[in-house]
CSV table of C-alpha atoms in Angstrom, one decimal:
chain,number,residue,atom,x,y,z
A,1,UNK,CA,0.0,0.0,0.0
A,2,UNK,CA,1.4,3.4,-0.5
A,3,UNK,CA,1.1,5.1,2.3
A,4,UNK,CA,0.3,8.5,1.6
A,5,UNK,CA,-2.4,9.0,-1.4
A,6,UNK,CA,-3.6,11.9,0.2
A,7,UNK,CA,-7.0,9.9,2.0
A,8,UNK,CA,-7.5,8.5,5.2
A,9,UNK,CA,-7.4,4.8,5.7
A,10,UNK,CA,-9.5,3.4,8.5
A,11,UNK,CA,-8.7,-0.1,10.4
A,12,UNK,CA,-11.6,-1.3,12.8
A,13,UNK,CA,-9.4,-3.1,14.6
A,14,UNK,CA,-11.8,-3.9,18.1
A,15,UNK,CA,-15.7,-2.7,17.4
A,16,UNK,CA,-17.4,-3.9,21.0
A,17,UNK,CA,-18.4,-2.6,24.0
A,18,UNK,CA,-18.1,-2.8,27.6
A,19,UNK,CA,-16.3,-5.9,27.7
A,20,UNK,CA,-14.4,-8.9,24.6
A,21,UNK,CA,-17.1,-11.6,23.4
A,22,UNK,CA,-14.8,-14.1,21.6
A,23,UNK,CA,-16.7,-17.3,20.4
A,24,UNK,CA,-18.9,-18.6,17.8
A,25,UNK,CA,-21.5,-15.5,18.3
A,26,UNK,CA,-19.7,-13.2,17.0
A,27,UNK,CA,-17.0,-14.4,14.5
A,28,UNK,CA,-18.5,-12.0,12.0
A,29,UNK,CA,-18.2,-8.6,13.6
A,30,UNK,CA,-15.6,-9.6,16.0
A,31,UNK,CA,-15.5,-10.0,19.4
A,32,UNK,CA,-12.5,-7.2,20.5
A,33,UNK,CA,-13.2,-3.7,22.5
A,34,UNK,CA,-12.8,-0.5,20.6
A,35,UNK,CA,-9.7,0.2,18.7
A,36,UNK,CA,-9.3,1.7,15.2
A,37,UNK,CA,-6.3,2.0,13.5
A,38,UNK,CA,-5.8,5.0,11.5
A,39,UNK,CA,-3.1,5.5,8.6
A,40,UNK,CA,-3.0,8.9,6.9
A,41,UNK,CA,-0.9,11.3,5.6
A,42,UNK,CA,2.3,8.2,5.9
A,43,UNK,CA,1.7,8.4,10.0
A,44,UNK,CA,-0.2,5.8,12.0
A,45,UNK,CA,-2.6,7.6,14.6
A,46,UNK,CA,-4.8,4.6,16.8
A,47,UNK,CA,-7.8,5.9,18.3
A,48,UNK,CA,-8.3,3.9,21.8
A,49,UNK,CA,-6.8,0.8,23.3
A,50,UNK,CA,-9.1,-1.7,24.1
A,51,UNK,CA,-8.4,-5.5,23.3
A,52,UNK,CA,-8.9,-4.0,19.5
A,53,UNK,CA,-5.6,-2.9,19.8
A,54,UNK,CA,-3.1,-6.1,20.5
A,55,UNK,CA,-3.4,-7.6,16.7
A,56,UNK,CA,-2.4,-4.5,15.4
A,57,UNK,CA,0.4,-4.8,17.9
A,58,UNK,CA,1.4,-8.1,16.1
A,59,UNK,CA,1.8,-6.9,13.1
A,60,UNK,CA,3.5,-3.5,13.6
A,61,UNK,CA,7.4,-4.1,13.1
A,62,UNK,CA,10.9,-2.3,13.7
A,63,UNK,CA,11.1,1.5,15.2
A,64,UNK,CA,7.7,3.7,15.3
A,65,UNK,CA,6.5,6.7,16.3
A,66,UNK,CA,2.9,7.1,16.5
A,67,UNK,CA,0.1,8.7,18.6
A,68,UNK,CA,-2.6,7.0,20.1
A,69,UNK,CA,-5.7,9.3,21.3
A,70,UNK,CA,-7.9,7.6,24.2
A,71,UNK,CA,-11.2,8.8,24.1
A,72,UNK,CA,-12.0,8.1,27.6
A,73,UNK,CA,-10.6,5.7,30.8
A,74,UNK,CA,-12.8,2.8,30.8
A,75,UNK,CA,-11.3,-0.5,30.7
A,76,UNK,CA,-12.9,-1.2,27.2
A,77,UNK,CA,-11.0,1.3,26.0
A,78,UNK,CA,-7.5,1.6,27.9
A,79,UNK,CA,-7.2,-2.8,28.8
A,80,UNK,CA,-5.2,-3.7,25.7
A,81,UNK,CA,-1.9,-1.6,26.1
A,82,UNK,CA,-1.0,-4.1,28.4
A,83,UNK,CA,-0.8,-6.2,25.6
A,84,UNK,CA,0.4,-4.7,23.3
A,85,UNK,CA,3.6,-5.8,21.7
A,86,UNK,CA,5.3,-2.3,20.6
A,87,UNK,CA,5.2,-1.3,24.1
A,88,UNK,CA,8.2,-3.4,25.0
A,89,UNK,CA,9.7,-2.2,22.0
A,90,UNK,CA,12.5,0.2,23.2
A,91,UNK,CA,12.6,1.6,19.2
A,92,UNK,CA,9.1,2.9,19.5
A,93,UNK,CA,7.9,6.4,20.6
A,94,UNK,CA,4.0,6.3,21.6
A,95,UNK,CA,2.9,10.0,21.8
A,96,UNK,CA,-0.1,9.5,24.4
A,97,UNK,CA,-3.3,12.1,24.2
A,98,UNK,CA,-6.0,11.5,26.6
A,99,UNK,CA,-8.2,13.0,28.8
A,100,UNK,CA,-7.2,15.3,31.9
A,101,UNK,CA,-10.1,14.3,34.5
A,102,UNK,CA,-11.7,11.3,34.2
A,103,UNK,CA,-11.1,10.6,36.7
A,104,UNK,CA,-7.8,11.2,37.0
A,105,UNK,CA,-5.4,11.7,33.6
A,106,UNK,CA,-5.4,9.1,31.1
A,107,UNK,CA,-1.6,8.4,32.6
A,108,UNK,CA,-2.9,8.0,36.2
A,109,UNK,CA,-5.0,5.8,34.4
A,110,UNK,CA,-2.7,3.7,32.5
A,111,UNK,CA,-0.6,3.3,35.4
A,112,UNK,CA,-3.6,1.8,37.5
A,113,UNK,CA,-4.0,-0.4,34.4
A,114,UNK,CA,-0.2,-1.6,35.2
A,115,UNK,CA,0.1,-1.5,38.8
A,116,UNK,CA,1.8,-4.2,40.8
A,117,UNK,CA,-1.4,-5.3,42.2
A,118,UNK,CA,-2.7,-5.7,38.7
A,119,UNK,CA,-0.1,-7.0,36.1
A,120,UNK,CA,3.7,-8.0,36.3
A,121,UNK,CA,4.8,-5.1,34.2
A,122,UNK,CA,4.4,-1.0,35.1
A,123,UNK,CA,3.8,1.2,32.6
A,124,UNK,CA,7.5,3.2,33.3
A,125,UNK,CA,9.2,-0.7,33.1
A,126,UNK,CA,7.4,-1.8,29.5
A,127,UNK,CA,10.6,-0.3,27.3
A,128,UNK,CA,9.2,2.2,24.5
A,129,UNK,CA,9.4,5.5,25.1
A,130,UNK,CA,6.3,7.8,25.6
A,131,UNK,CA,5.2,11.1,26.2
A,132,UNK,CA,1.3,12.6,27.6
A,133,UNK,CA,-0.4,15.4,26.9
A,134,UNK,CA,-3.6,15.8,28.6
A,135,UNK,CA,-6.6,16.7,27.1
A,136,UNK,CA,-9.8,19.2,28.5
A,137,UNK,CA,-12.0,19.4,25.1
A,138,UNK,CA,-11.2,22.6,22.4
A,139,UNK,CA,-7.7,21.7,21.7
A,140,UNK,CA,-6.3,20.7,18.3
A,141,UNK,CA,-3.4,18.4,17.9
A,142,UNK,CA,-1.1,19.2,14.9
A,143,UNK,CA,0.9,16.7,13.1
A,144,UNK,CA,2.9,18.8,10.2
A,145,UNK,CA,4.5,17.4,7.7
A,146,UNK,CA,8.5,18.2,8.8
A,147,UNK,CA,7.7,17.5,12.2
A,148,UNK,CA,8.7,14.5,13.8
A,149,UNK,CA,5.8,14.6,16.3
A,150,UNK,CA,2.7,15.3,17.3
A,151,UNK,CA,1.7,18.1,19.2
A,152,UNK,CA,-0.9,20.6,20.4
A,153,UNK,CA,-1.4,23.7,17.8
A,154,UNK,CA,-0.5,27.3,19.6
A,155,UNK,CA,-3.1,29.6,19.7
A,156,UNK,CA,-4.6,30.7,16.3
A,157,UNK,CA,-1.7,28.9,14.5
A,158,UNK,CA,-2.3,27.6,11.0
A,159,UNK,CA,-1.5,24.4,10.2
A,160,UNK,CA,0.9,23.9,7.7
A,161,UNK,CA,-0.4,22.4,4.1
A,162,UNK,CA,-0.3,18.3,4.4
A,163,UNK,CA,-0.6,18.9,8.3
A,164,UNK,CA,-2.7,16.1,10.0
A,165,UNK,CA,-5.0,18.1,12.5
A,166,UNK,CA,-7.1,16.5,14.9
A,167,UNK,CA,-9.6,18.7,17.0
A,168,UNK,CA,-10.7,17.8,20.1
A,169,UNK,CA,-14.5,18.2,21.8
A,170,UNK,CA,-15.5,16.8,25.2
A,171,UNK,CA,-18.7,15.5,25.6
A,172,UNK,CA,-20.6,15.1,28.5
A,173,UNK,CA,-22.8,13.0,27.3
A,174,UNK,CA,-21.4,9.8,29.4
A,175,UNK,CA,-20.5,9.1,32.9
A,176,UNK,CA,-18.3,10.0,35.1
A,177,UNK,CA,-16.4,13.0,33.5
A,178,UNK,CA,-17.6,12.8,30.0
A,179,UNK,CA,-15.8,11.5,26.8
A,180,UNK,CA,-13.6,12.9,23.6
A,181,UNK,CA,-14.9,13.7,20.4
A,182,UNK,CA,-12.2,13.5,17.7
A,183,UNK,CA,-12.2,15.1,14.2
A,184,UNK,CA,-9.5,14.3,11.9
A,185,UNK,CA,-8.8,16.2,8.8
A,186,UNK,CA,-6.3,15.8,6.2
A,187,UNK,CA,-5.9,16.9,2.7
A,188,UNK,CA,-10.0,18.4,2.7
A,189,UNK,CA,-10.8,14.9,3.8
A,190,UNK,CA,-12.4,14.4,7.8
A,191,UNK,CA,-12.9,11.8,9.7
A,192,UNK,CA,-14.8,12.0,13.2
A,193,UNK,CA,-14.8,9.3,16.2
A,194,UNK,CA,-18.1,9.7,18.6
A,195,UNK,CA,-18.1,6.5,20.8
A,196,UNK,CA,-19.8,6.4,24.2
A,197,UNK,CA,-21.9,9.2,23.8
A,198,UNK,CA,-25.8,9.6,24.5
A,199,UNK,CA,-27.8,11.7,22.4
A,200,UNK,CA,-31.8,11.1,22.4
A,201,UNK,CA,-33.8,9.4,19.4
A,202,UNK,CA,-35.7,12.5,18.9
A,203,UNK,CA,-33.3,15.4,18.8
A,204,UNK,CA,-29.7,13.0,18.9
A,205,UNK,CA,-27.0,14.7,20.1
A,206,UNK,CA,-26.9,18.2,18.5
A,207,UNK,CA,-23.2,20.1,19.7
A,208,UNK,CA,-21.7,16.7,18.5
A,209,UNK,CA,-23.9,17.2,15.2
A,210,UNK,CA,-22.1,20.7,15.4
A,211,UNK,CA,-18.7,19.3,16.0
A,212,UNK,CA,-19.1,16.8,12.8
A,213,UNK,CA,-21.2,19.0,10.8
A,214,UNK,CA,-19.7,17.2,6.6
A,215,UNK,CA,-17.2,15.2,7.5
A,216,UNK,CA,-16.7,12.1,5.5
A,217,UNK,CA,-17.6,9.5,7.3
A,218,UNK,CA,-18.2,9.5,11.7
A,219,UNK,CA,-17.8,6.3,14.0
A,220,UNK,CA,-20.9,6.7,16.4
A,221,UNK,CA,-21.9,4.5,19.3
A,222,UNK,CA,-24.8,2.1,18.4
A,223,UNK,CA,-24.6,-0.2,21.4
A,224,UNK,CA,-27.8,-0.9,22.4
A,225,UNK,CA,-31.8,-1.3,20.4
A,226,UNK,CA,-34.5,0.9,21.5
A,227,UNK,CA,-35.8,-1.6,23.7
A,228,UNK,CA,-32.9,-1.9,25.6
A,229,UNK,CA,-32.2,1.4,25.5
A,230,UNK,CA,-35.7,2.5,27.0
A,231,UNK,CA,-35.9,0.0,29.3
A,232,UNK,CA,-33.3,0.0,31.7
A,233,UNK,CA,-30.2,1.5,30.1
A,234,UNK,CA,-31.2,5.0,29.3
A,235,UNK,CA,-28.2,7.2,31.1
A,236,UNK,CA,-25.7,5.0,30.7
A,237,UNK,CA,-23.5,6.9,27.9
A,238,UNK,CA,-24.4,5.1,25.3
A,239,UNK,CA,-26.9,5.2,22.2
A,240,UNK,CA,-29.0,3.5,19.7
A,241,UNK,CA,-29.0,3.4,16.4
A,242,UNK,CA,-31.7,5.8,16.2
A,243,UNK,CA,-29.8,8.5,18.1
A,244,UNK,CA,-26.9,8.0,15.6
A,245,UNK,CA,-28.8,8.3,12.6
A,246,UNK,CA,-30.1,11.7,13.9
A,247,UNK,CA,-27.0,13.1,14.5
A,248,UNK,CA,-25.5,12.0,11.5
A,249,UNK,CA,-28.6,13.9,9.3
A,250,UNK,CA,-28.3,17.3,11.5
A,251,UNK,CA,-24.6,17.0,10.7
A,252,UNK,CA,-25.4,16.5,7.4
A,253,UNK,CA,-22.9,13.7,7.1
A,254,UNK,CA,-24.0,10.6,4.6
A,255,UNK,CA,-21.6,7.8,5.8
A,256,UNK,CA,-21.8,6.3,8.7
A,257,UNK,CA,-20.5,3.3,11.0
A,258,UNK,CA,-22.0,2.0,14.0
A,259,UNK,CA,-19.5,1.0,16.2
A,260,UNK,CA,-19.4,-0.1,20.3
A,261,UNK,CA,-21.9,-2.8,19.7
A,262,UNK,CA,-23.6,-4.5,22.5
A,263,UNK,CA,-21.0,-7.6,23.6
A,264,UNK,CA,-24.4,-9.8,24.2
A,265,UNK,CA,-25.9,-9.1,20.3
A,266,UNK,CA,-24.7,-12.0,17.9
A,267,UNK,CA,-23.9,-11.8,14.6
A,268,UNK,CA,-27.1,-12.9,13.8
A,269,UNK,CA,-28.9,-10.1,15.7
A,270,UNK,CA,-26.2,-7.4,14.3
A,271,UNK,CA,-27.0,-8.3,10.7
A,272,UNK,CA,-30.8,-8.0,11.3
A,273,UNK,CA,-30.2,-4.6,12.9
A,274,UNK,CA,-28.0,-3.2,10.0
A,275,UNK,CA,-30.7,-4.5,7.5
A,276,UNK,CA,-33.2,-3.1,9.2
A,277,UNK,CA,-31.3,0.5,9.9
A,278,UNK,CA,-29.8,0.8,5.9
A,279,UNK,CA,-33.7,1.1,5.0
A,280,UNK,CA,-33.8,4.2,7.0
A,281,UNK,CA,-30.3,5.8,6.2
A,282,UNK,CA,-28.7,3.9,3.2
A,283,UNK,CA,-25.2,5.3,4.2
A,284,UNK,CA,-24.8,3.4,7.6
A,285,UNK,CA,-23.4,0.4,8.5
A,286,UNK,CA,-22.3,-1.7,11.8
A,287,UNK,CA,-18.6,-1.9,11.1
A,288,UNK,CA,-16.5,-5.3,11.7
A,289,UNK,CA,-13.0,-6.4,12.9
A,290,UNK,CA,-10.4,-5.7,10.6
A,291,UNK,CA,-13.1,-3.6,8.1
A,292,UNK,CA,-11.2,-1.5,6.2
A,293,UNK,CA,-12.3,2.1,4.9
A,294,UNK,CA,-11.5,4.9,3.5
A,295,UNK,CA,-12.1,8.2,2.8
């Protein structure tokens, strides 16, 4: 593949939620928490860590320098870094971006993760090198062309043509401290990851609407049906498909892909609920491990 044709190249590499579902149920769509690997612009950028990320691990080789963006500290989405073969690489340089209170920073989260009570290895004690930078919502990360790394964009700075630029919302819209929003853009081409966020069926989410008013394509949480949804579940930062359709149309965005998907939905059940969804808003679909798309 070459690596920089001026798109953005997509890798569902986990597409569950809450917690892995390997066996025969879900062979189809995968069974791996939320990971996405993201190649553009001849860099690699991963949004979230959760079991998604390890195979992506096993195939990454020799030195790298790449930023990983963590949407949020739930396990789902933070577990598989302990597993993850480049970080006991000491040739690889893992620019971390997370979020600042929730609670706690994304590294007082990863070192939780890695604590002595909790796995044989520390975070400090896995090899590669890594650097954090702490994210509140409204702050774009820059990734310009003759610039090694990553970093946040100085106030009303201009990104460089062939920059990668990634802006940053927080959402509330999921307990305890909320969530990030991400919208890439590269090359007039964007890209926007919405998981665990709760919009309503009637009005979905509209500052997130705002947020990914034309891009491309947006990941949105789709993890439970409006039964579920309505009957016990309703607050618990996460949406139907329903919610993400709406948001998608007051964005005025075309493609979408449902990601997050309830661990206890089979294949099966997925398929009918994609069918059944594509009547309403031709564009979507419920994406799969190792799906590739781009944009």
């Amino acid at each position: 593949m070459v690596e920089d044709e001026g798109l953005i190249r997509i890798t569902f590499r986990g597409v569950r939620g809450s917690y892995p579902m390997p066996g025969p149920s879900t062979l189809r769509y995968g069974g791996n928490t939320s990971s996405q690997e993201v190649r553009v612009g001849g860099r690699l950028l991963v949004f979230d860590a959760g079991t998604g990320i390890i195979s992506l691990g096993q195939e990454l080789k020799g030195p790298l320098n790449f930023a990983i963006l963590f949407s949020h500290n739930h396990h789902d989405h933070i577990g598989g870094i302990l597993y993850f073969p480049p970080a006991y690489n000491p040739s690889v340089t893992m620019h971390i971006f997370g979020p600042a209170d929730n609670p706690g920073t994304i590294l007082d989260a990863l070192e939780d993760l890695s604590s002595p009570t909790a796995h044989p290895v520390q975070l400090a004690r896995m090899g590669m090198k890594y650097t954090c930078t702490v994210l509140n919502g409204g702050e774009v990360i820059l990734w310009a062309p003759d610039e090694t790394d990553p970093r946040l964009a100085r106030p009303n700075e201009t990104p460089p043509a062939g920059s990668i630029v990634v802006r940053v919302l927080k959402n509330t819209l999921h307990p305890v401290e909320g969530v990030l929003n991400f919208r890439l853009k590269y090359n007039g081409r964007s890209y926007v990851y919405a998981t665990d966020v709760e919009g309503d069926e009637e009005h979905g989410d509209p500052r997130l609407a705002e947020f990914a008013r034309g891009a491309d394509l947006m990941a949105h949480d789709g993890q439970y049906t409006s039964e579920e949804y309505f009957k016990n579940r309703k607050g618990w930062g996460h949406s139907t498909i329903p919610m993400a359709v709406k948001t998608a149309r007051l964005a005025g965005i075309t493609r979408l892909a449902i990601v997050h998907h309830e661990p206890t939905h089979s294949d099966d059940q997925l398929d009918e609920m994609e069918t059944e969804a594509k009547k309403d808003f031709p564009g979507l679909f419920l994406a799969r491990e190792g799906q590739v798309i781009t944009v």
